[in-house]
Amino acid sequence: MTALHVDLLRHPDRPVMHLVGELDITALPVLRQAVDAALAAQPATLEVDVAALTFCDSSGLQGLLQIQHAADQNGAALRLIHVQGQLHRVLRLTRLEAAFDIEPAATT
């Protein structure tokens, strides 16, 4: 089990949260703290880079929906970037793809 780690990078026009590890119920407090920090400056857009996620269960999906809600409440657009693999399949199977602005990972 790899605990979730969140790197928050502040670009001039938007914050980018890089999620690394497993997104499950144990990760939700870490995720919430990072979201609060990212939205504190009231950005127009919040990007969440999920390229380094190794696992996401239903609690992780709930966490992503909570980020979406928090962004909406703060007037920010949420964009999931580098969506691939298991997370992309889960979002598609649960029909949550439409709930997010998604940028898939580049294919080579």
mmCIF file of N, CA and C in Angstrom:
data_model
loop_
_atom_site.group_PDB
_atom_site.id
_atom_site.type_symbol
_atom_site.label_atom_id
_atom_site.label_comp_id
_atom_site.label_asym_id
_atom_site.label_seq_id
_atom_site.Cartn_x
_atom_site.Cartn_y
_atom_site.Cartn_z
ATOM 1 N N MET A 1 0.845 -1.177 0.000
ATOM 2 C CA MET A 1 0.000 0.000 0.000
ATOM 3 C C MET A 1 0.892 1.243 0.000
ATOM 4 N N THR A 2 0.613 2.136 -0.948
ATOM 5 C CA THR A 2 1.368 3.368 -1.056
ATOM 6 C C THR A 2 0.466 4.534 -0.672
ATOM 7 N N ALA A 3 0.786 5.170 0.433
ATOM 8 C CA ALA A 3 -0.026 6.297 0.900
ATOM 9 C C ALA A 3 -0.028 7.403 -0.142
ATOM 10 N N LEU A 4 -1.126 8.127 -0.207
ATOM 11 C CA LEU A 4 -1.227 9.233 -1.143
ATOM 12 C C LEU A 4 -0.320 10.376 -0.709
ATOM 13 N N HIS A 5 0.370 10.915 -1.688
ATOM 14 C CA HIS A 5 1.179 12.112 -1.495
ATOM 15 C C HIS A 5 0.699 13.132 -2.521
ATOM 16 N N VAL A 6 0.544 14.367 -2.103
ATOM 17 C CA VAL A 6 0.085 15.417 -3.014
ATOM 18 C C VAL A 6 1.147 16.507 -3.088
ATOM 19 N N ASP A 7 1.628 16.752 -4.296
ATOM 20 C CA ASP A 7 2.531 17.881 -4.549
ATOM 21 C C ASP A 7 1.690 18.996 -5.147
ATOM 22 N N LEU A 8 1.709 20.149 -4.511
ATOM 23 C CA LEU A 8 0.954 21.299 -5.000
ATOM 24 C C LEU A 8 1.923 22.294 -5.619
ATOM 25 N N LEU A 9 1.785 22.498 -6.916
ATOM 26 C CA LEU A 9 2.606 23.471 -7.633
ATOM 27 C C LEU A 9 1.730 24.660 -7.985
ATOM 28 N N ARG A 10 2.228 25.832 -7.716
ATOM 29 C CA ARG A 10 1.457 27.049 -8.002
ATOM 30 C C ARG A 10 2.039 27.734 -9.235
ATOM 31 N N HIS A 11 1.352 27.556 -10.345
ATOM 32 C CA HIS A 11 1.718 28.261 -11.571
ATOM 33 C C HIS A 11 1.081 29.645 -11.517
ATOM 34 N N PRO A 12 1.572 30.601 -12.291
ATOM 35 C CA PRO A 12 1.003 31.953 -12.239
ATOM 36 C C PRO A 12 -0.502 31.996 -12.521
ATOM 37 N N ASP A 13 -0.977 31.111 -13.397
ATOM 38 C CA ASP A 13 -2.388 31.155 -13.777
ATOM 39 C C ASP A 13 -3.263 30.091 -13.116
ATOM 40 N N ARG A 14 -2.660 29.128 -12.401
ATOM 41 C CA ARG A 14 -3.456 28.061 -11.789
ATOM 42 C C ARG A 14 -2.584 27.191 -10.893
ATOM 43 N N PRO A 15 -3.187 26.600 -9.859
ATOM 44 C CA PRO A 15 -2.472 25.585 -9.095
ATOM 45 C C PRO A 15 -2.637 24.218 -9.773
ATOM 46 N N VAL A 16 -1.638 23.372 -9.612
ATOM 47 C CA VAL A 16 -1.704 22.005 -10.117
ATOM 48 C C VAL A 16 -1.388 21.068 -8.956
ATOM 49 N N MET A 17 -2.333 20.188 -8.657
ATOM 50 C CA MET A 17 -2.131 19.166 -7.630
ATOM 51 C C MET A 17 -1.686 17.881 -8.320
ATOM 52 N N HIS A 18 -0.508 17.371 -7.964
ATOM 53 C CA HIS A 18 -0.014 16.102 -8.489
ATOM 54 C C HIS A 18 -0.298 15.032 -7.441
ATOM 55 N N LEU A 19 -1.172 14.075 -7.783
ATOM 56 C CA LEU A 19 -1.515 12.992 -6.864
ATOM 57 C C LEU A 19 -0.604 11.805 -7.141
ATOM 58 N N VAL A 20 0.052 11.315 -6.098
ATOM 59 C CA VAL A 20 1.001 10.215 -6.227
ATOM 60 C C VAL A 20 0.625 9.136 -5.220
ATOM 61 N N GLY A 21 0.430 7.897 -5.702
ATOM 62 C CA GLY A 21 0.120 6.788 -4.801
ATOM 63 C C GLY A 21 -1.316 6.327 -4.940
ATOM 64 N N GLU A 22 -1.889 5.891 -3.817
ATOM 65 C CA GLU A 22 -3.217 5.290 -3.805
ATOM 66 C C GLU A 22 -4.264 6.259 -3.276
ATOM 67 N N LEU A 23 -5.343 6.382 -4.034
ATOM 68 C CA LEU A 23 -6.452 7.247 -3.641
ATOM 69 C C LEU A 23 -7.580 6.365 -3.114
ATOM 70 N N ASP A 24 -7.611 6.240 -1.792
ATOM 71 C CA ASP A 24 -8.633 5.437 -1.124
ATOM 72 C C ASP A 24 -9.120 6.194 0.103
ATOM 73 N N ILE A 25 -9.887 5.540 0.948
ATOM 74 C CA ILE A 25 -10.491 6.231 2.093
ATOM 75 C C ILE A 25 -9.444 6.823 3.035
ATOM 76 N N THR A 26 -8.308 6.169 3.162
ATOM 77 C CA THR A 26 -7.276 6.685 4.068
ATOM 78 C C THR A 26 -6.627 7.957 3.526
ATOM 79 N N ALA A 27 -6.769 8.193 2.225
ATOM 80 C CA ALA A 27 -6.142 9.353 1.587
ATOM 81 C C ALA A 27 -7.014 10.604 1.617
ATOM 82 N N LEU A 28 -8.288 10.462 1.951
ATOM 83 C CA LEU A 28 -9.207 11.598 1.841
ATOM 84 C C LEU A 28 -8.813 12.804 2.695
ATOM 85 N N PRO A 29 -8.340 12.636 3.941
ATOM 86 C CA PRO A 29 -7.914 13.824 4.702
ATOM 87 C C PRO A 29 -6.745 14.566 4.043
ATOM 88 N N VAL A 30 -5.795 13.834 3.501
ATOM 89 C CA VAL A 30 -4.652 14.445 2.807
ATOM 90 C C VAL A 30 -5.143 15.193 1.572
ATOM 91 N N LEU A 31 -6.058 14.566 0.846
ATOM 92 C CA LEU A 31 -6.614 15.179 -0.352
ATOM 93 C C LEU A 31 -7.363 16.465 -0.011
ATOM 94 N N ARG A 32 -8.175 16.414 1.029
ATOM 95 C CA ARG A 32 -8.964 17.588 1.427
ATOM 96 C C ARG A 32 -8.058 18.759 1.826
ATOM 97 N N GLN A 33 -7.006 18.462 2.573
ATOM 98 C CA GLN A 33 -6.071 19.508 2.992
ATOM 99 C C GLN A 33 -5.411 20.161 1.773
ATOM 100 N N ALA A 34 -5.023 19.346 0.798
ATOM 101 C CA ALA A 34 -4.388 19.874 -0.413
ATOM 102 C C ALA A 34 -5.366 20.712 -1.231
ATOM 103 N N VAL A 35 -6.613 20.269 -1.310
ATOM 104 C CA VAL A 35 -7.632 21.025 -2.049
ATOM 105 C C VAL A 35 -7.856 22.382 -1.396
ATOM 106 N N ASP A 36 -7.976 22.388 -0.073
ATOM 107 C CA ASP A 36 -8.168 23.656 0.642
ATOM 108 C C ASP A 36 -7.018 24.619 0.364
ATOM 109 N N ALA A 37 -5.782 24.100 0.381
ATOM 110 C CA ALA A 37 -4.610 24.943 0.111
ATOM 111 C C ALA A 37 -4.622 25.449 -1.329
ATOM 112 N N ALA A 38 -4.988 24.574 -2.262
ATOM 113 C CA ALA A 38 -4.994 24.957 -3.676
ATOM 114 C C ALA A 38 -6.055 26.006 -3.983
ATOM 115 N N LEU A 39 -7.185 25.928 -3.297
ATOM 116 C CA LEU A 39 -8.286 26.851 -3.578
ATOM 117 C C LEU A 39 -8.230 28.127 -2.742
ATOM 118 N N ALA A 40 -7.299 28.208 -1.810
ATOM 119 C CA ALA A 40 -7.215 29.368 -0.916
ATOM 120 C C ALA A 40 -7.016 30.678 -1.673
ATOM 121 N N ALA A 41 -6.291 30.631 -2.767
ATOM 122 C CA ALA A 41 -6.027 31.845 -3.549
ATOM 123 C C ALA A 41 -7.137 32.138 -4.559
ATOM 124 N N GLN A 42 -8.197 31.357 -4.520
ATOM 125 C CA GLN A 42 -9.359 31.514 -5.401
ATOM 126 C C GLN A 42 -8.972 31.539 -6.882
ATOM 127 N N PRO A 43 -8.328 30.473 -7.360
ATOM 128 C CA PRO A 43 -7.945 30.423 -8.771
ATOM 129 C C PRO A 43 -9.174 30.215 -9.660
ATOM 130 N N ALA A 44 -9.039 30.574 -10.926
ATOM 131 C CA ALA A 44 -10.118 30.331 -11.885
ATOM 132 C C ALA A 44 -10.177 28.859 -12.276
ATOM 133 N N THR A 45 -9.012 28.200 -12.241
ATOM 134 C CA THR A 45 -8.917 26.794 -12.631
ATOM 135 C C THR A 45 -8.018 26.052 -11.651
ATOM 136 N N LEU A 46 -8.399 24.824 -11.334
ATOM 137 C CA LEU A 46 -7.575 23.915 -10.540
ATOM 138 C C LEU A 46 -7.344 22.675 -11.378
ATOM 139 N N GLU A 47 -6.081 22.345 -11.607
ATOM 140 C CA GLU A 47 -5.754 21.118 -12.329
ATOM 141 C C GLU A 47 -5.300 20.064 -11.332
ATOM 142 N N VAL A 48 -5.764 18.835 -11.571
ATOM 143 C CA VAL A 48 -5.359 17.697 -10.754
ATOM 144 C C VAL A 48 -4.716 16.683 -11.692
ATOM 145 N N ASP A 49 -3.414 16.490 -11.528
ATOM 146 C CA ASP A 49 -2.641 15.567 -12.354
ATOM 147 C C ASP A 49 -2.685 14.193 -11.692
ATOM 148 N N VAL A 50 -3.311 13.232 -12.377
ATOM 149 C CA VAL A 50 -3.500 11.896 -11.804
ATOM 150 C C VAL A 50 -2.590 10.852 -12.451
ATOM 151 N N ALA A 51 -1.576 11.288 -13.193
ATOM 152 C CA ALA A 51 -0.695 10.358 -13.903
ATOM 153 C C ALA A 51 -0.013 9.369 -12.968
ATOM 154 N N ALA A 52 0.305 9.788 -11.744
ATOM 155 C CA ALA A 52 1.052 8.929 -10.820
ATOM 156 C C ALA A 52 0.156 8.209 -9.809
ATOM 157 N N LEU A 53 -1.162 8.230 -10.029
ATOM 158 C CA LEU A 53 -2.034 7.435 -9.158
ATOM 159 C C LEU A 53 -1.835 5.966 -9.494
ATOM 160 N N THR A 54 -1.689 5.144 -8.473
ATOM 161 C CA THR A 54 -1.515 3.711 -8.697
ATOM 162 C C THR A 54 -2.771 2.924 -8.376
ATOM 163 N N PHE A 55 -3.748 3.567 -7.714
ATOM 164 C CA PHE A 55 -4.974 2.883 -7.310
ATOM 165 C C PHE A 55 -6.032 3.923 -7.004
ATOM 166 N N CYS A 56 -7.275 3.613 -7.341
ATOM 167 C CA CYS A 56 -8.406 4.472 -6.980
ATOM 168 C C CYS A 56 -9.628 3.587 -6.792
ATOM 169 N N ASP A 57 -10.189 3.589 -5.584
ATOM 170 C CA ASP A 57 -11.404 2.823 -5.316
ATOM 171 C C ASP A 57 -12.603 3.766 -5.246
ATOM 172 N N SER A 58 -13.739 3.257 -4.788
ATOM 173 C CA SER A 58 -14.949 4.088 -4.740
ATOM 174 C C SER A 58 -14.785 5.278 -3.802
ATOM 175 N N SER A 59 -14.013 5.122 -2.745
ATOM 176 C CA SER A 59 -13.741 6.258 -1.853
ATOM 177 C C SER A 59 -12.902 7.309 -2.570
ATOM 178 N N GLY A 60 -11.988 6.857 -3.401
ATOM 179 C CA GLY A 60 -11.190 7.781 -4.198
ATOM 180 C C GLY A 60 -12.043 8.548 -5.191
ATOM 181 N N LEU A 61 -13.003 7.848 -5.810
ATOM 182 C CA LEU A 61 -13.935 8.536 -6.707
ATOM 183 C C LEU A 61 -14.732 9.581 -5.944
ATOM 184 N N GLN A 62 -15.149 9.220 -4.730
ATOM 185 C CA GLN A 62 -15.860 10.179 -3.887
ATOM 186 C C GLN A 62 -14.970 11.394 -3.618
ATOM 187 N N GLY A 63 -13.693 11.154 -3.367
ATOM 188 C CA GLY A 63 -12.754 12.251 -3.140
ATOM 189 C C GLY A 63 -12.642 13.163 -4.348
ATOM 190 N N LEU A 64 -12.606 12.582 -5.545
ATOM 191 C CA LEU A 64 -12.548 13.397 -6.761
ATOM 192 C C LEU A 64 -13.823 14.221 -6.928
ATOM 193 N N LEU A 65 -14.965 13.613 -6.604
ATOM 194 C CA LEU A 65 -16.231 14.355 -6.670
ATOM 195 C C LEU A 65 -16.258 15.481 -5.635
ATOM 196 N N GLN A 66 -15.653 15.239 -4.474
ATOM 197 C CA GLN A 66 -15.571 16.285 -3.451
ATOM 198 C C GLN A 66 -14.689 17.444 -3.920
ATOM 199 N N ILE A 67 -13.614 17.129 -4.638
ATOM 200 C CA ILE A 67 -12.780 18.189 -5.213
ATOM 201 C C ILE A 67 -13.607 19.004 -6.205
ATOM 202 N N GLN A 68 -14.377 18.301 -7.038
ATOM 203 C CA GLN A 68 -15.229 18.988 -8.016
ATOM 204 C C GLN A 68 -16.196 19.926 -7.304
ATOM 205 N N HIS A 69 -16.813 19.446 -6.236
ATOM 206 C CA HIS A 69 -17.769 20.260 -5.476
ATOM 207 C C HIS A 69 -17.074 21.468 -4.841
ATOM 208 N N ALA A 70 -15.919 21.244 -4.243
ATOM 209 C CA ALA A 70 -15.179 22.343 -3.610
ATOM 210 C C ALA A 70 -14.777 23.390 -4.646
ATOM 211 N N ALA A 71 -14.329 22.932 -5.806
ATOM 212 C CA ALA A 71 -13.962 23.872 -6.872
ATOM 213 C C ALA A 71 -15.184 24.684 -7.298
ATOM 214 N N ASP A 72 -16.308 23.999 -7.499
ATOM 215 C CA ASP A 72 -17.547 24.701 -7.869
ATOM 216 C C ASP A 72 -17.921 25.745 -6.826
ATOM 217 N N GLN A 73 -17.833 25.378 -5.558
ATOM 218 C CA GLN A 73 -18.196 26.287 -4.473
ATOM 219 C C GLN A 73 -17.288 27.516 -4.422
ATOM 220 N N ASN A 74 -16.065 27.352 -4.933
ATOM 221 C CA ASN A 74 -15.097 28.453 -4.937
ATOM 222 C C ASN A 74 -15.007 29.151 -6.289
ATOM 223 N N GLY A 75 -15.906 28.817 -7.195
ATOM 224 C CA GLY A 75 -15.922 29.463 -8.503
ATOM 225 C C GLY A 75 -14.782 29.057 -9.413
ATOM 226 N N ALA A 76 -14.200 27.898 -9.168
ATOM 227 C CA ALA A 76 -13.072 27.423 -9.978
ATOM 228 C C ALA A 76 -13.506 26.259 -10.865
ATOM 229 N N ALA A 77 -12.920 26.185 -12.035
ATOM 230 C CA ALA A 77 -13.111 25.031 -12.906
ATOM 231 C C ALA A 77 -12.099 23.963 -12.495
ATOM 232 N N LEU A 78 -12.525 22.712 -12.502
ATOM 233 C CA LEU A 78 -11.625 21.600 -12.186
ATOM 234 C C LEU A 78 -11.301 20.856 -13.464
ATOM 235 N N ARG A 79 -10.036 20.524 -13.624
ATOM 236 C CA ARG A 79 -9.603 19.748 -14.785
ATOM 237 C C ARG A 79 -8.720 18.610 -14.303
ATOM 238 N N LEU A 80 -9.102 17.372 -14.639
ATOM 239 C CA LEU A 80 -8.266 16.204 -14.356
ATOM 240 C C LEU A 80 -7.353 16.005 -15.558
ATOM 241 N N ILE A 81 -6.053 15.959 -15.314
ATOM 242 C CA ILE A 81 -5.116 15.812 -16.430
ATOM 243 C C ILE A 81 -4.327 14.512 -16.310
ATOM 244 N N HIS A 82 -3.914 14.015 -17.469
ATOM 245 C CA HIS A 82 -3.137 12.782 -17.597
ATOM 246 C C HIS A 82 -3.907 11.570 -17.069
ATOM 247 N N VAL A 83 -5.201 11.539 -17.353
ATOM 248 C CA VAL A 83 -6.053 10.417 -16.932
ATOM 249 C C VAL A 83 -5.741 9.220 -17.825
ATOM 250 N N GLN A 84 -5.483 8.078 -17.191
ATOM 251 C CA GLN A 84 -5.092 6.884 -17.933
ATOM 252 C C GLN A 84 -5.418 5.625 -17.142
ATOM 253 N N GLY A 85 -5.226 4.491 -17.760
ATOM 254 C CA GLY A 85 -5.285 3.192 -17.108
ATOM 255 C C GLY A 85 -6.535 2.928 -16.293
ATOM 256 N N GLN A 86 -6.303 2.422 -15.080
ATOM 257 C CA GLN A 86 -7.390 1.996 -14.206
ATOM 258 C C GLN A 86 -8.346 3.131 -13.894
ATOM 259 N N LEU A 87 -7.839 4.312 -13.615
ATOM 260 C CA LEU A 87 -8.723 5.429 -13.295
ATOM 261 C C LEU A 87 -9.608 5.778 -14.487
ATOM 262 N N HIS A 88 -9.049 5.784 -15.675
ATOM 263 C CA HIS A 88 -9.851 6.086 -16.863
ATOM 264 C C HIS A 88 -10.954 5.049 -17.041
ATOM 265 N N ARG A 89 -10.625 3.776 -16.861
ATOM 266 C CA ARG A 89 -11.629 2.712 -16.976
ATOM 267 C C ARG A 89 -12.722 2.867 -15.934
ATOM 268 N N VAL A 90 -12.334 3.141 -14.690
ATOM 269 C CA VAL A 90 -13.317 3.289 -13.614
ATOM 270 C C VAL A 90 -14.229 4.483 -13.876
ATOM 271 N N LEU A 91 -13.683 5.594 -14.306
ATOM 272 C CA LEU A 91 -14.508 6.764 -14.619
ATOM 273 C C LEU A 91 -15.488 6.453 -15.750
ATOM 274 N N ARG A 92 -15.025 5.701 -16.735
ATOM 275 C CA ARG A 92 -15.891 5.342 -17.857
ATOM 276 C C ARG A 92 -16.984 4.369 -17.409
ATOM 277 N N LEU A 93 -16.610 3.331 -16.660
ATOM 278 C CA LEU A 93 -17.575 2.316 -16.221
ATOM 279 C C LEU A 93 -18.635 2.877 -15.280
ATOM 280 N N THR A 94 -18.251 3.832 -14.458
ATOM 281 C CA THR A 94 -19.201 4.430 -13.512
ATOM 282 C C THR A 94 -19.939 5.622 -14.118
ATOM 283 N N ARG A 95 -19.620 5.920 -15.369
ATOM 284 C CA ARG A 95 -20.224 7.047 -16.093
ATOM 285 C C ARG A 95 -19.936 8.393 -15.424
ATOM 286 N N LEU A 96 -18.813 8.465 -14.746
ATOM 287 C CA LEU A 96 -18.401 9.721 -14.123
ATOM 288 C C LEU A 96 -17.516 10.557 -15.038
ATOM 289 N N GLU A 97 -17.179 10.017 -16.202
ATOM 290 C CA GLU A 97 -16.375 10.790 -17.158
ATOM 291 C C GLU A 97 -17.013 12.144 -17.443
ATOM 292 N N ALA A 98 -18.331 12.152 -17.557
ATOM 293 C CA ALA A 98 -19.044 13.385 -17.895
ATOM 294 C C ALA A 98 -19.057 14.389 -16.746
ATOM 295 N N ALA A 99 -18.744 13.935 -15.535
ATOM 296 C CA ALA A 99 -18.760 14.832 -14.369
ATOM 297 C C ALA A 99 -17.512 15.702 -14.300
ATOM 298 N N PHE A 100 -16.501 15.365 -15.090
ATOM 299 C CA PHE A 100 -15.217 16.059 -15.014
ATOM 300 C C PHE A 100 -14.781 16.562 -16.381
ATOM 301 N N ASP A 101 -13.979 17.615 -16.368
ATOM 302 C CA ASP A 101 -13.245 18.045 -17.550
ATOM 303 C C ASP A 101 -11.967 17.210 -17.526
ATOM 304 N N ILE A 102 -11.832 16.301 -18.487
ATOM 305 C CA ILE A 102 -10.742 15.321 -18.459
ATOM 306 C C ILE A 102 -9.816 15.520 -19.648
ATOM 307 N N GLU A 103 -8.520 15.520 -19.337
ATOM 308 C CA GLU A 103 -7.488 15.492 -20.374
ATOM 309 C C GLU A 103 -6.808 14.144 -20.260
ATOM 310 N N PRO A 104 -7.012 13.261 -21.248
ATOM 311 C CA PRO A 104 -6.371 11.952 -21.177
ATOM 312 C C PRO A 104 -4.852 12.066 -21.286
ATOM 313 N N ALA A 105 -4.187 11.026 -20.852
ATOM 314 C CA ALA A 105 -2.736 10.958 -21.016
ATOM 315 C C ALA A 105 -2.431 10.831 -22.504
ATOM 316 N N ALA A 106 -1.314 11.375 -22.918
ATOM 317 C CA ALA A 106 -0.901 11.259 -24.313
ATOM 318 C C ALA A 106 -0.594 9.806 -24.626
ATOM 319 N N THR A 107 -0.977 9.369 -25.795
ATOM 320 C CA THR A 107 -0.664 8.003 -26.207
ATOM 321 C C THR A 107 0.552 8.034 -27.110
ATOM 322 N N THR A 108 1.371 7.000 -26.963
ATOM 323 C CA THR A 108 2.585 6.947 -27.792
ATOM 324 C C THR A 108 2.550 5.772 -28.710
#
